[in-house]
Tab-separated table of C-alpha atoms (C1' of nucleotides) in Angstrom:
chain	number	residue	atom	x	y	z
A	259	UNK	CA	115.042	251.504	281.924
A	260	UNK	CA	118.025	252.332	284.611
A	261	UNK	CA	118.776	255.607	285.016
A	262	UNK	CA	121.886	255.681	283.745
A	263	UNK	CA	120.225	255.335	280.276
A	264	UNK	CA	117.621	258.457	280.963
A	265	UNK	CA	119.930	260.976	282.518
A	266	UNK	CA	123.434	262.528	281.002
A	267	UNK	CA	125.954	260.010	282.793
A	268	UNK	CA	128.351	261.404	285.431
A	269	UNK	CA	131.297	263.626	284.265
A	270	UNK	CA	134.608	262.247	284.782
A	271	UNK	CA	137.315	263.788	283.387
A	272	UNK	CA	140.368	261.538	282.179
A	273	UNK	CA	143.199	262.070	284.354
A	274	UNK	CA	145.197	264.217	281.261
A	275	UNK	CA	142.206	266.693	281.884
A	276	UNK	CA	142.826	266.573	285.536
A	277	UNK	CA	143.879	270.345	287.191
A	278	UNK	CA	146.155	270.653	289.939
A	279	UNK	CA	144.351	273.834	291.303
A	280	UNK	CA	141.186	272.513	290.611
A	281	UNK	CA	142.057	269.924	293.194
A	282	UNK	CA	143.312	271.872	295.473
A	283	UNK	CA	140.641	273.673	295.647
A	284	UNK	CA	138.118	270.675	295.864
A	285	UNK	CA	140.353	269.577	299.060
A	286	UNK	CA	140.286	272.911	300.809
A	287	UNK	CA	137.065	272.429	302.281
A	288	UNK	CA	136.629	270.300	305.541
A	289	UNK	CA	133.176	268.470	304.258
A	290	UNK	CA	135.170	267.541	301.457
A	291	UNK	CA	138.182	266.694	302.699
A	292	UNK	CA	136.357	264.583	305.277
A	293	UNK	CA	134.593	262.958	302.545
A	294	UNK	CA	138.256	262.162	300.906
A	295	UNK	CA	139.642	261.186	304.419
A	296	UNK	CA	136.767	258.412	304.797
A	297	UNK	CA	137.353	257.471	301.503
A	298	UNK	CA	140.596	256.413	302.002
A	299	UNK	CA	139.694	253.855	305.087
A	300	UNK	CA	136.514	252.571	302.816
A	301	UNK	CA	137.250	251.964	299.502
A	302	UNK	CA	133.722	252.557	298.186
A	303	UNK	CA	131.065	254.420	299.600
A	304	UNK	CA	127.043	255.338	299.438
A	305	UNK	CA	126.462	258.993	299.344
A	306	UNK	CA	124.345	259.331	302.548
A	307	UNK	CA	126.905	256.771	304.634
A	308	UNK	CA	129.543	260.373	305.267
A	309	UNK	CA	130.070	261.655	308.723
A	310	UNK	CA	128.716	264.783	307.763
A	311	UNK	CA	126.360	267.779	308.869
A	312	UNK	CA	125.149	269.070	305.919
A	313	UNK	CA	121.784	268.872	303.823
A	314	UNK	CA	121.576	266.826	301.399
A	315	UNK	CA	121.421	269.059	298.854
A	316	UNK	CA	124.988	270.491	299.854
A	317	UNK	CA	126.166	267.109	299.626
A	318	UNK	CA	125.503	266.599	295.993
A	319	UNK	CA	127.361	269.434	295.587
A	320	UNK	CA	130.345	268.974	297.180
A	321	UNK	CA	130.631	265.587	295.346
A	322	UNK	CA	130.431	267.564	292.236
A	323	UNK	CA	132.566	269.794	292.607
A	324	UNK	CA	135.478	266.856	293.585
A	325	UNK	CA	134.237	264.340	290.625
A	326	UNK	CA	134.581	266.935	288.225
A	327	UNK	CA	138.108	267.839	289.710
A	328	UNK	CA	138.743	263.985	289.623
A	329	UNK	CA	139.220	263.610	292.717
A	330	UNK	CA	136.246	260.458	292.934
A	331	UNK	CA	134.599	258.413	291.120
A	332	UNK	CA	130.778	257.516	291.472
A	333	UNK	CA	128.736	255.016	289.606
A	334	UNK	CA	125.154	254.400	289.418
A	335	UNK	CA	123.615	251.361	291.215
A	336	UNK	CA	119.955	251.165	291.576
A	337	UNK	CA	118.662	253.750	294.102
A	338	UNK	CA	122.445	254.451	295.488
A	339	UNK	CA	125.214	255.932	293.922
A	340	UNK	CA	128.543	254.914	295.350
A	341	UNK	CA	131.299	256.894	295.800
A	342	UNK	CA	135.034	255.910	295.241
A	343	UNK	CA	138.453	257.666	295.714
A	344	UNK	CA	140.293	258.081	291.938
A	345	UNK	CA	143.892	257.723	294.170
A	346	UNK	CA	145.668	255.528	291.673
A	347	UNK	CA	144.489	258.330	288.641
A	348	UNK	CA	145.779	261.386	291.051
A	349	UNK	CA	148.984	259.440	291.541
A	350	UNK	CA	149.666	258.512	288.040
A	351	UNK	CA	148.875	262.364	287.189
A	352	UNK	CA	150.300	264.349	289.966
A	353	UNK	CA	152.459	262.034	292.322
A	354	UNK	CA	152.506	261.797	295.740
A	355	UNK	CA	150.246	264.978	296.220
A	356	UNK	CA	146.991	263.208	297.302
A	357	UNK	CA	148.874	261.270	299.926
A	358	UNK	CA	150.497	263.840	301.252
A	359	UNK	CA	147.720	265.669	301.676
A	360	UNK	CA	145.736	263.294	303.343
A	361	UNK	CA	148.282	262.181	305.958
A	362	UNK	CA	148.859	265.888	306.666
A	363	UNK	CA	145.206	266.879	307.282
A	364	UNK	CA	144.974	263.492	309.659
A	365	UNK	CA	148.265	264.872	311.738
A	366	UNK	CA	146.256	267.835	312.137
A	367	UNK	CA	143.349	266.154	312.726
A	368	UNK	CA	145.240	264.423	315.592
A	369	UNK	CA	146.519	267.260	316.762
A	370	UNK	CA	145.502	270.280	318.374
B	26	UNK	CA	162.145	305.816	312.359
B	27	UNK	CA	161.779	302.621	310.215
B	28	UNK	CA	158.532	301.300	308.720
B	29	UNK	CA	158.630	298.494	310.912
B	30	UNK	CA	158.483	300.608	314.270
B	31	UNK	CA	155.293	302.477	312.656
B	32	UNK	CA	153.113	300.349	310.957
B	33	UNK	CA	151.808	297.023	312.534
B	34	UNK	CA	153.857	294.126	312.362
B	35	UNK	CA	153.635	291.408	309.355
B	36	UNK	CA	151.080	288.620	310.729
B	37	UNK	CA	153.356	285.119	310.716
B	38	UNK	CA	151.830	282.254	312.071
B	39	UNK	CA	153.771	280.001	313.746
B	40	UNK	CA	154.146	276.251	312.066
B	41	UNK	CA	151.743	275.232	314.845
B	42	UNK	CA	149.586	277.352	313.897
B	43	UNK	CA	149.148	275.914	310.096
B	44	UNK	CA	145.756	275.238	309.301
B	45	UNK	CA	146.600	272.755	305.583
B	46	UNK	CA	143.262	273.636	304.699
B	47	UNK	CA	143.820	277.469	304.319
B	48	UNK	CA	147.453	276.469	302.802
B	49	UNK	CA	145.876	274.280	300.064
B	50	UNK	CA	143.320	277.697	299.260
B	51	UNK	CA	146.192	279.746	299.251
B	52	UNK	CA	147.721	277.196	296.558
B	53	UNK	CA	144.194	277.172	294.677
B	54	UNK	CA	144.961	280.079	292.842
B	55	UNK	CA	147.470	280.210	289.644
B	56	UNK	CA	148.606	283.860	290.543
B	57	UNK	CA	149.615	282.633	294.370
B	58	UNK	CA	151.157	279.443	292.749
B	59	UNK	CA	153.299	281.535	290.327
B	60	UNK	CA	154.664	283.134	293.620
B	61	UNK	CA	155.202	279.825	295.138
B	62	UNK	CA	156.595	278.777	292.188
B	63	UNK	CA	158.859	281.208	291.213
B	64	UNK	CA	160.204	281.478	294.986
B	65	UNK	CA	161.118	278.035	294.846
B	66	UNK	CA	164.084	279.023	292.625
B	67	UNK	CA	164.734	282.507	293.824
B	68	UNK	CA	165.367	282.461	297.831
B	69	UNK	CA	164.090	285.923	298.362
B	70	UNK	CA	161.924	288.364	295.958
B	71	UNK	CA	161.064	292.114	296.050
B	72	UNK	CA	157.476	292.297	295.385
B	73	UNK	CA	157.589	294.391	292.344
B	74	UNK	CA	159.745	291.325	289.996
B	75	UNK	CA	157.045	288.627	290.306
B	76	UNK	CA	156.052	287.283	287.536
B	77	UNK	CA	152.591	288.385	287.393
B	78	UNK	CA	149.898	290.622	285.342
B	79	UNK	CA	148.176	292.126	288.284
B	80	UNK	CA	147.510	295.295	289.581
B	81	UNK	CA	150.254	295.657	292.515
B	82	UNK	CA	147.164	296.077	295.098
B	83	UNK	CA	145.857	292.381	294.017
B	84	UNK	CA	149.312	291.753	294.331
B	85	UNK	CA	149.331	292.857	298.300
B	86	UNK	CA	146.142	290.933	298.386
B	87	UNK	CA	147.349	287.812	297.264
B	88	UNK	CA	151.167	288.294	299.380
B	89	UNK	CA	148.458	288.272	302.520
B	90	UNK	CA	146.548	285.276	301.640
B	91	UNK	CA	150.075	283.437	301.478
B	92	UNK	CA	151.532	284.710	304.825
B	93	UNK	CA	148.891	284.183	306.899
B	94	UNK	CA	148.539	280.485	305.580
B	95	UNK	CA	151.739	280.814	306.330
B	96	UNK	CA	153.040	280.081	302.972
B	97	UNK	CA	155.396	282.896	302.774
B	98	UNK	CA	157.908	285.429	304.910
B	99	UNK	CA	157.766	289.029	304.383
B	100	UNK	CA	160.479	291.284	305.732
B	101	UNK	CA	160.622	294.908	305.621
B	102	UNK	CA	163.824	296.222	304.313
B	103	UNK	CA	164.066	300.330	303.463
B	104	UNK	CA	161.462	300.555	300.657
B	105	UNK	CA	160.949	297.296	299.536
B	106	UNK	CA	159.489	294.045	300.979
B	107	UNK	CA	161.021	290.957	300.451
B	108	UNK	CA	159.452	287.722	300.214
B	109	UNK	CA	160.494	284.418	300.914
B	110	UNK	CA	159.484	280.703	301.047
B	111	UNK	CA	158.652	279.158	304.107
B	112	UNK	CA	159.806	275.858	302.528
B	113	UNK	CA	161.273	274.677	306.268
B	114	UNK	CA	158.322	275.515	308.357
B	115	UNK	CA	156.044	273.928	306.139
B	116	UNK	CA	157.792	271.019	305.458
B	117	UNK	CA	158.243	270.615	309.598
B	118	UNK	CA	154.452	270.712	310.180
B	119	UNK	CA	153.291	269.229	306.578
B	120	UNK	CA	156.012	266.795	305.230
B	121	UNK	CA	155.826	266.126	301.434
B	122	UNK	CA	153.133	268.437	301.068
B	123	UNK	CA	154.789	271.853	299.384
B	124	UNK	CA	156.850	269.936	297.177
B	125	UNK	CA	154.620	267.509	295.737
B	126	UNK	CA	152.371	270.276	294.728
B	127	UNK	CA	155.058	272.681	293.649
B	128	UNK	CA	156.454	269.719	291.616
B	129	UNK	CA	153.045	268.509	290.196
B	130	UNK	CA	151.893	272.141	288.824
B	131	UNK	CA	155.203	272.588	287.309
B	132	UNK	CA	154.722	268.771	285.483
B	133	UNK	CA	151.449	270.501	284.894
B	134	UNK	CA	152.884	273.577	283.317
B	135	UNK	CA	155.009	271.527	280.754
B	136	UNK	CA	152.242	269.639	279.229
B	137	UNK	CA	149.712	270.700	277.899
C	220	DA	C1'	163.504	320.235	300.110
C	221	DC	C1'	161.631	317.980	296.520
C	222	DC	C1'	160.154	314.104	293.919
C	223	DA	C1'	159.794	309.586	291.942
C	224	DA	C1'	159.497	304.702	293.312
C	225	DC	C1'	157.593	301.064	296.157
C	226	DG	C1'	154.012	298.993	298.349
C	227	DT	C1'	149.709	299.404	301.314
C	228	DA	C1'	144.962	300.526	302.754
C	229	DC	C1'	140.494	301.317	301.530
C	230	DG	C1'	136.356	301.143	298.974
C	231	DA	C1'	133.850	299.353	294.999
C	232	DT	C1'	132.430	295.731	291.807
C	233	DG	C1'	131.314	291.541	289.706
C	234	DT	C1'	131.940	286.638	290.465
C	235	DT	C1'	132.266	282.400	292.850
C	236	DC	C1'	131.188	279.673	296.772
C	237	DG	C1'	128.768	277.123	300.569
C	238	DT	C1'	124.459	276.494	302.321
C	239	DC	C1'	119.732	275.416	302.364
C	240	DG	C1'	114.609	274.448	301.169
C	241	DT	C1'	111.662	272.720	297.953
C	242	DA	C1'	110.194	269.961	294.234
C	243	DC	C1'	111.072	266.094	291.569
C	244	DG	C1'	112.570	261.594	289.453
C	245	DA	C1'	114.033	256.832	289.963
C	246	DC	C1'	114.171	252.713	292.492
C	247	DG	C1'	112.781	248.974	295.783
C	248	DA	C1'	109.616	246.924	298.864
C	249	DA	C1'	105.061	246.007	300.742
D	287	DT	C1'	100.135	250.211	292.744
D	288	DT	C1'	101.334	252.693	296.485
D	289	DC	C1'	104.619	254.461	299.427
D	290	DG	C1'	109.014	255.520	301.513
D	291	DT	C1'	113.963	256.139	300.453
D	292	DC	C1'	117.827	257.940	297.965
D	293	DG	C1'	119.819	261.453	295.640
D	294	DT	C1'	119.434	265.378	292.205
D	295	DA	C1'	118.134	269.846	290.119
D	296	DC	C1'	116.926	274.356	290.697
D	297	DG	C1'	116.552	278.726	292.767
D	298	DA	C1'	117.784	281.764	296.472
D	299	DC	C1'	120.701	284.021	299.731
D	300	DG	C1'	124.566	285.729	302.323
D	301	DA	C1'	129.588	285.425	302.641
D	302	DA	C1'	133.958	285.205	300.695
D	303	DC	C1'	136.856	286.118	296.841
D	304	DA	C1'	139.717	288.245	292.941
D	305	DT	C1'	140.248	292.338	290.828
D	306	DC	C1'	140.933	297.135	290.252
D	307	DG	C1'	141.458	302.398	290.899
D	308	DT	C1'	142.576	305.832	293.914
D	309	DA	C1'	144.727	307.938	297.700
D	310	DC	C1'	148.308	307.694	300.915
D	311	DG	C1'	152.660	306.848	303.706
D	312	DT	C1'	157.500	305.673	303.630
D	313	DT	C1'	161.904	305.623	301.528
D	314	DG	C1'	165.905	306.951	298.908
D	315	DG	C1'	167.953	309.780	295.627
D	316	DT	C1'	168.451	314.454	293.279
DNA sequence: ACCAACGTACGATGTTCGTCGTACGACGAA
DNA sequence: TTCGTCGTACGACGAACATCGTACGTTGGT
Protein backbone atom coordinates (compact mmCIF):
# COMPACT_ATOMS: atom_id res chain seq x y z
CA UNK A 1 0.00 0.00 0.00
CA UNK A 2 1.79 3.54 -1.03
CA UNK A 3 2.10 5.81 1.46
CA UNK A 4 0.02 8.21 0.35
CA UNK A 5 -2.86 5.85 1.35
CA UNK A 6 -1.36 5.26 5.14
CA UNK A 7 -0.41 8.76 6.08
CA UNK A 8 -2.77 12.14 6.15
CA UNK A 9 -1.84 13.51 2.52
CA UNK A 10 0.08 16.80 2.25
CA UNK A 11 -1.76 20.10 3.09
CA UNK A 12 -2.23 22.39 0.33
CA UNK A 13 -4.26 25.11 0.71
CA UNK A 14 -6.35 26.38 -2.43
CA UNK A 15 -5.02 29.54 -3.57
CA UNK A 16 -8.46 31.55 -2.06
CA UNK A 17 -6.94 30.31 1.35
CA UNK A 18 -3.60 31.61 0.37
CA UNK A 19 -2.16 34.65 2.96
CA UNK A 20 -0.13 37.36 1.78
CA UNK A 21 1.80 37.63 5.16
CA UNK A 22 1.95 34.15 5.51
CA UNK A 23 4.09 34.26 2.42
CA UNK A 24 6.01 36.76 3.21
CA UNK A 25 6.99 35.37 5.95
CA UNK A 26 7.77 31.85 4.39
CA UNK A 27 10.18 33.96 1.91
CA UNK A 28 12.01 35.87 4.60
CA UNK A 29 14.29 33.23 5.36
CA UNK A 30 17.46 32.59 3.15
CA UNK A 31 17.11 28.49 3.27
CA UNK A 32 13.84 29.13 2.03
CA UNK A 33 14.16 31.58 -0.26
CA UNK A 34 17.06 29.61 -1.73
CA UNK A 35 14.86 26.72 -1.93
CA UNK A 36 12.25 29.10 -3.99
CA UNK A 37 15.20 30.62 -6.04
CA UNK A 38 16.25 26.94 -7.27
CA UNK A 39 12.89 26.26 -7.82
CA UNK A 40 12.43 28.64 -10.28
CA UNK A 41 15.54 27.36 -12.63
CA UNK A 42 14.19 23.53 -11.98
CA UNK A 43 10.78 23.12 -12.31
CA UNK A 44 10.51 20.10 -10.00
CA UNK A 45 12.67 19.03 -7.41
CA UNK A 46 13.66 15.99 -4.80
CA UNK A 47 13.87 17.20 -1.30
CA UNK A 48 17.55 16.27 -0.59
CA UNK A 49 18.75 17.72 -4.32
CA UNK A 50 18.77 21.81 -2.42
CA UNK A 51 21.99 23.65 -2.08
CA UNK A 52 21.56 23.75 1.43
CA UNK A 53 23.39 23.40 4.94
CA UNK A 54 20.94 22.31 7.09
CA UNK A 55 19.85 18.87 8.75
CA UNK A 56 17.50 17.18 7.43
CA UNK A 57 15.18 17.53 9.89
CA UNK A 58 15.22 21.47 9.40
CA UNK A 59 14.54 20.83 5.94
CA UNK A 60 11.22 19.20 6.37
CA UNK A 61 10.42 22.03 8.11
CA UNK A 62 11.11 24.72 6.13
CA UNK A 63 9.14 22.96 3.31
CA UNK A 64 6.29 23.01 5.65
CA UNK A 65 6.14 25.97 6.61
CA UNK A 66 6.16 27.29 2.57
CA UNK A 67 3.56 24.38 1.38
CA UNK A 68 1.27 25.35 3.91
CA UNK A 69 1.75 29.12 2.90
CA UNK A 70 1.35 27.83 -0.76
CA UNK A 71 4.17 28.76 -1.81
CA UNK A 72 5.08 24.78 -3.30
CA UNK A 73 3.71 22.01 -4.08
CA UNK A 74 5.07 18.41 -3.23
CA UNK A 75 3.74 15.07 -4.23
CA UNK A 76 4.52 11.68 -3.15
CA UNK A 77 6.56 9.34 -5.44
CA UNK A 78 7.90 6.21 -4.05
CA UNK A 79 10.79 6.89 -1.61
CA UNK A 80 11.10 10.76 -2.89
CA UNK A 81 8.89 13.47 -2.56
CA UNK A 82 9.31 16.15 -5.17
CA UNK A 83 9.06 19.53 -4.72
CA UNK A 84 7.45 22.13 -7.15
CA UNK A 85 7.03 25.98 -7.20
CA UNK A 86 2.91 26.89 -7.03
CA UNK A 87 4.05 30.30 -9.31
CA UNK A 88 1.08 30.21 -11.62
CA UNK A 89 -1.40 29.84 -8.14
CA UNK A 90 0.68 32.93 -6.41
CA UNK A 91 0.19 34.86 -9.62
CA UNK A 92 -3.40 34.21 -10.17
CA UNK A 93 -3.85 35.16 -6.29
CA UNK A 94 -1.50 37.93 -5.62
CA UNK A 95 0.08 39.22 -9.01
CA UNK A 96 3.34 39.92 -9.79
CA UNK A 97 4.55 39.59 -6.06
CA UNK A 98 6.42 36.23 -6.36
CA UNK A 99 8.34 37.52 -9.33
CA UNK A 100 9.27 40.41 -8.00
CA UNK A 101 10.51 39.00 -5.22
CA UNK A 102 12.57 36.56 -6.71
CA UNK A 103 14.34 38.80 -9.24
CA UNK A 104 15.00 41.20 -6.35
CA UNK A 105 16.64 38.69 -3.96
CA UNK A 106 18.85 37.43 -7.22
CA UNK A 107 20.00 41.36 -7.81
CA UNK A 108 21.05 41.13 -4.37
CA UNK A 109 22.35 37.99 -4.66
CA UNK A 110 24.52 39.44 -7.49
CA UNK A 111 25.40 42.13 -5.75
CA UNK A 112 27.34 43.05 -2.90
CA UNK B 1 18.36 72.61 22.02
CA UNK B 2 16.28 70.31 19.72
CA UNK B 3 15.68 66.58 20.24
CA UNK B 4 17.65 65.84 17.36
CA UNK B 5 21.00 67.47 18.75
CA UNK B 6 20.40 65.26 22.07
CA UNK B 7 19.29 62.02 21.44
CA UNK B 8 21.03 59.70 18.83
CA UNK B 9 20.19 60.04 15.40
CA UNK B 10 17.26 57.89 13.59
CA UNK B 11 19.17 54.71 12.04
CA UNK B 12 18.40 55.00 7.95
CA UNK B 13 20.01 52.66 5.88
CA UNK B 14 21.00 53.63 2.76
CA UNK B 15 19.13 51.80 -0.44
CA UNK B 16 22.43 49.90 -0.72
CA UNK B 17 22.19 48.85 2.25
CA UNK B 18 18.61 46.94 1.80
CA UNK B 19 18.75 43.55 2.84
CA UNK B 20 14.85 42.26 0.88
CA UNK B 21 14.96 39.63 3.28
CA UNK B 22 14.59 41.82 6.48
CA UNK B 23 12.09 44.11 4.23
CA UNK B 24 9.81 41.11 3.45
CA UNK B 25 9.87 40.36 7.72
CA UNK B 26 9.15 43.77 8.26
CA UNK B 27 6.05 43.27 5.77
CA UNK B 28 5.21 39.83 7.62
CA UNK B 29 3.35 41.43 10.14
CA UNK B 30 -0.41 42.91 9.66
CA UNK B 31 0.28 45.80 12.23
CA UNK B 32 3.63 46.95 10.08
CA UNK B 33 1.53 46.40 6.85
CA UNK B 34 -1.31 48.66 8.14
CA UNK B 35 1.54 51.32 8.40
CA UNK B 36 2.72 50.57 5.00
CA UNK B 37 -0.54 50.60 3.94
CA UNK B 38 -2.00 53.45 5.24
CA UNK B 39 1.26 55.58 4.26
CA UNK B 40 0.74 54.70 0.85
CA UNK B 41 -2.17 57.20 0.76
CA UNK B 42 -1.06 59.66 3.35
CA UNK B 43 2.61 61.09 2.38
CA UNK B 44 3.61 61.75 5.91
CA UNK B 45 1.99 60.51 9.41
CA UNK B 46 2.46 61.56 13.08
CA UNK B 47 2.82 58.43 14.94
CA UNK B 48 -0.05 58.83 17.24
CA UNK B 49 -3.02 58.70 13.96
CA UNK B 50 -2.09 55.19 12.73
CA UNK B 51 -4.52 53.09 12.44
CA UNK B 52 -3.66 50.62 14.96
CA UNK B 53 -4.81 48.92 18.47
CA UNK B 54 -1.45 48.82 20.07
CA UNK B 55 0.11 50.04 22.95
CA UNK B 56 2.18 53.21 21.58
CA UNK B 57 5.53 51.35 22.90
CA UNK B 58 4.71 48.26 20.39
CA UNK B 59 4.03 50.98 18.26
CA UNK B 60 7.88 52.41 18.57
CA UNK B 61 8.77 48.80 18.28
CA UNK B 62 7.24 48.11 15.18
CA UNK B 63 8.24 52.07 13.56
CA UNK B 64 12.00 50.46 14.23
CA UNK B 65 11.56 47.22 12.58
CA UNK B 66 10.37 49.33 9.43
CA UNK B 67 13.23 51.92 9.36
CA UNK B 68 15.93 49.89 9.72
CA UNK B 69 14.61 47.55 6.84
CA UNK B 70 14.46 50.61 5.58
CA UNK B 71 10.85 50.61 4.91
CA UNK B 72 10.12 53.90 6.38
CA UNK B 73 11.58 57.72 7.15
CA UNK B 74 11.25 59.17 10.47
CA UNK B 75 11.89 62.85 11.03
CA UNK B 76 11.88 64.66 14.18
CA UNK B 77 9.79 67.71 14.13
CA UNK B 78 9.07 69.66 17.79
CA UNK B 79 7.10 66.91 19.60
CA UNK B 80 6.04 64.69 17.13
CA UNK B 81 7.70 62.24 14.68
CA UNK B 82 6.65 61.97 11.37
CA UNK B 83 6.73 59.06 9.25
CA UNK B 84 6.99 58.55 5.76
CA UNK B 85 7.25 55.97 2.91
CA UNK B 86 10.36 55.22 1.42
CA UNK B 87 8.40 54.29 -1.74
CA UNK B 88 11.54 55.83 -4.04
CA UNK B 89 14.39 54.18 -2.34
CA UNK B 90 12.83 50.99 -2.36
CA UNK B 91 11.58 50.96 -5.59
CA UNK B 92 15.41 52.09 -6.82
CA UNK B 93 17.02 49.03 -5.15
CA UNK B 94 13.82 46.53 -5.36
CA UNK B 95 11.69 47.40 -8.49
CA UNK B 96 8.06 46.07 -8.38
CA UNK B 97 8.55 44.78 -5.09
CA UNK B 98 6.60 47.42 -2.53
CA UNK B 99 3.84 47.78 -4.78
CA UNK B 100 2.98 44.41 -5.69
CA UNK B 101 2.74 43.56 -2.09
CA UNK B 102 1.05 46.74 -0.99
CA UNK B 103 -1.40 46.08 -3.89
CA UNK B 104 -1.87 42.28 -3.21
CA UNK B 105 -2.73 42.70 0.72
CA UNK B 106 -5.08 45.39 -0.10
CA UNK B 107 -6.85 42.77 -2.96
CA UNK B 108 -6.45 40.66 0.12
CA UNK B 109 -8.24 42.98 2.45
CA UNK B 110 -11.36 43.25 0.12
CA UNK B 111 -12.14 39.66 -0.07
CA UNK B 112 -12.68 37.70 2.20
C1' DA C 1 6.78 77.80 36.13
C1' DC C 2 3.76 74.33 35.55
C1' DC C 3 1.52 70.65 33.22
C1' DA C 4 -0.46 67.78 29.72
C1' DA C 5 0.75 65.53 25.32
C1' DC C 6 3.87 62.84 22.49
C1' DG C 7 6.88 59.30 21.90
C1' DT C 8 10.93 56.50 23.69
C1' DA C 9 13.66 53.30 26.55
C1' DC C 10 13.75 49.59 29.42
C1' DG C 11 12.43 45.40 31.52
C1' DA C 12 9.23 41.52 31.70
C1' DT C 13 6.42 37.88 29.66
C1' DG C 14 4.54 34.48 26.80
C1' DT C 15 4.91 32.88 22.08
C1' DT C 16 6.95 31.70 17.81
C1' DC C 17 10.90 30.38 15.25
C1' DG C 18 15.12 27.98 13.46
C1' DT C 19 17.97 24.40 14.53
C1' DC C 20 19.27 19.87 15.67
C1' DG C 21 19.49 14.78 17.28
C1' DT C 22 17.15 10.72 17.59
C1' DA C 23 13.88 7.33 16.41
C1' DC C 24 10.92 5.66 13.05
C1' DG C 25 8.31 4.34 8.76
C1' DA C 26 8.21 3.46 3.83
C1' DC C 27 10.44 2.21 -0.27
C1' DG C 28 13.84 0.01 -3.49
C1' DA C 29 17.59 -2.96 -4.39
C1' DA C 30 20.61 -6.85 -3.48
C1' DT D 1 14.45 -10.88 3.71
C1' DT D 2 17.81 -7.84 4.75
C1' DC D 3 19.80 -3.55 4.38
C1' DG D 4 20.63 1.17 3.02
C1' DT D 5 18.27 5.44 1.55
C1' DC D 6 14.89 9.03 1.82
C1' DG D 7 12.24 11.85 4.42
C1' DT D 8 9.20 12.60 8.61
C1' DA D 9 7.73 13.12 13.46
C1' DC D 10 8.79 14.35 17.88
C1' DG D 11 11.06 16.55 21.56
C1' DA D 12 14.39 19.87 23.08
C1' DC D 13 16.81 24.15 23.25
C1' DG D 14 18.30 28.84 22.62
C1' DA D 15 17.21 33.05 20.07
C1' DA D 16 14.12 36.24 18.26
C1' DC D 17 9.66 38.27 18.41
C1' DA D 18 5.21 40.83 19.65
C1' DT D 19 3.19 42.73 23.36
C1' DC D 20 2.63 45.44 27.38
C1' DG D 21 3.32 48.52 31.68
C1' DT D 22 6.04 51.77 33.72
C1' DA D 23 9.16 55.45 34.01
C1' DC D 24 11.25 59.11 31.68
C1' DG D 25 12.70 63.06 28.55
C1' DT D 26 11.25 66.61 25.38
C1' DT D 27 8.01 69.87 23.73
C1' DG D 28 4.45 73.32 23.55
C1' DG D 29 0.84 75.66 25.67
C1' DT D 30 -1.37 77.75 29.95
Amino acid sequence: MPRSQRRPALIHPEPDEFDLLDVLHALSDPTRMTIVQTLRAAPERACGTFPVEVAPSTLTHHFRVLREAGVIRQREDGNRRWTALRGEDLETRFPGVLDAIVTAYESELTRP
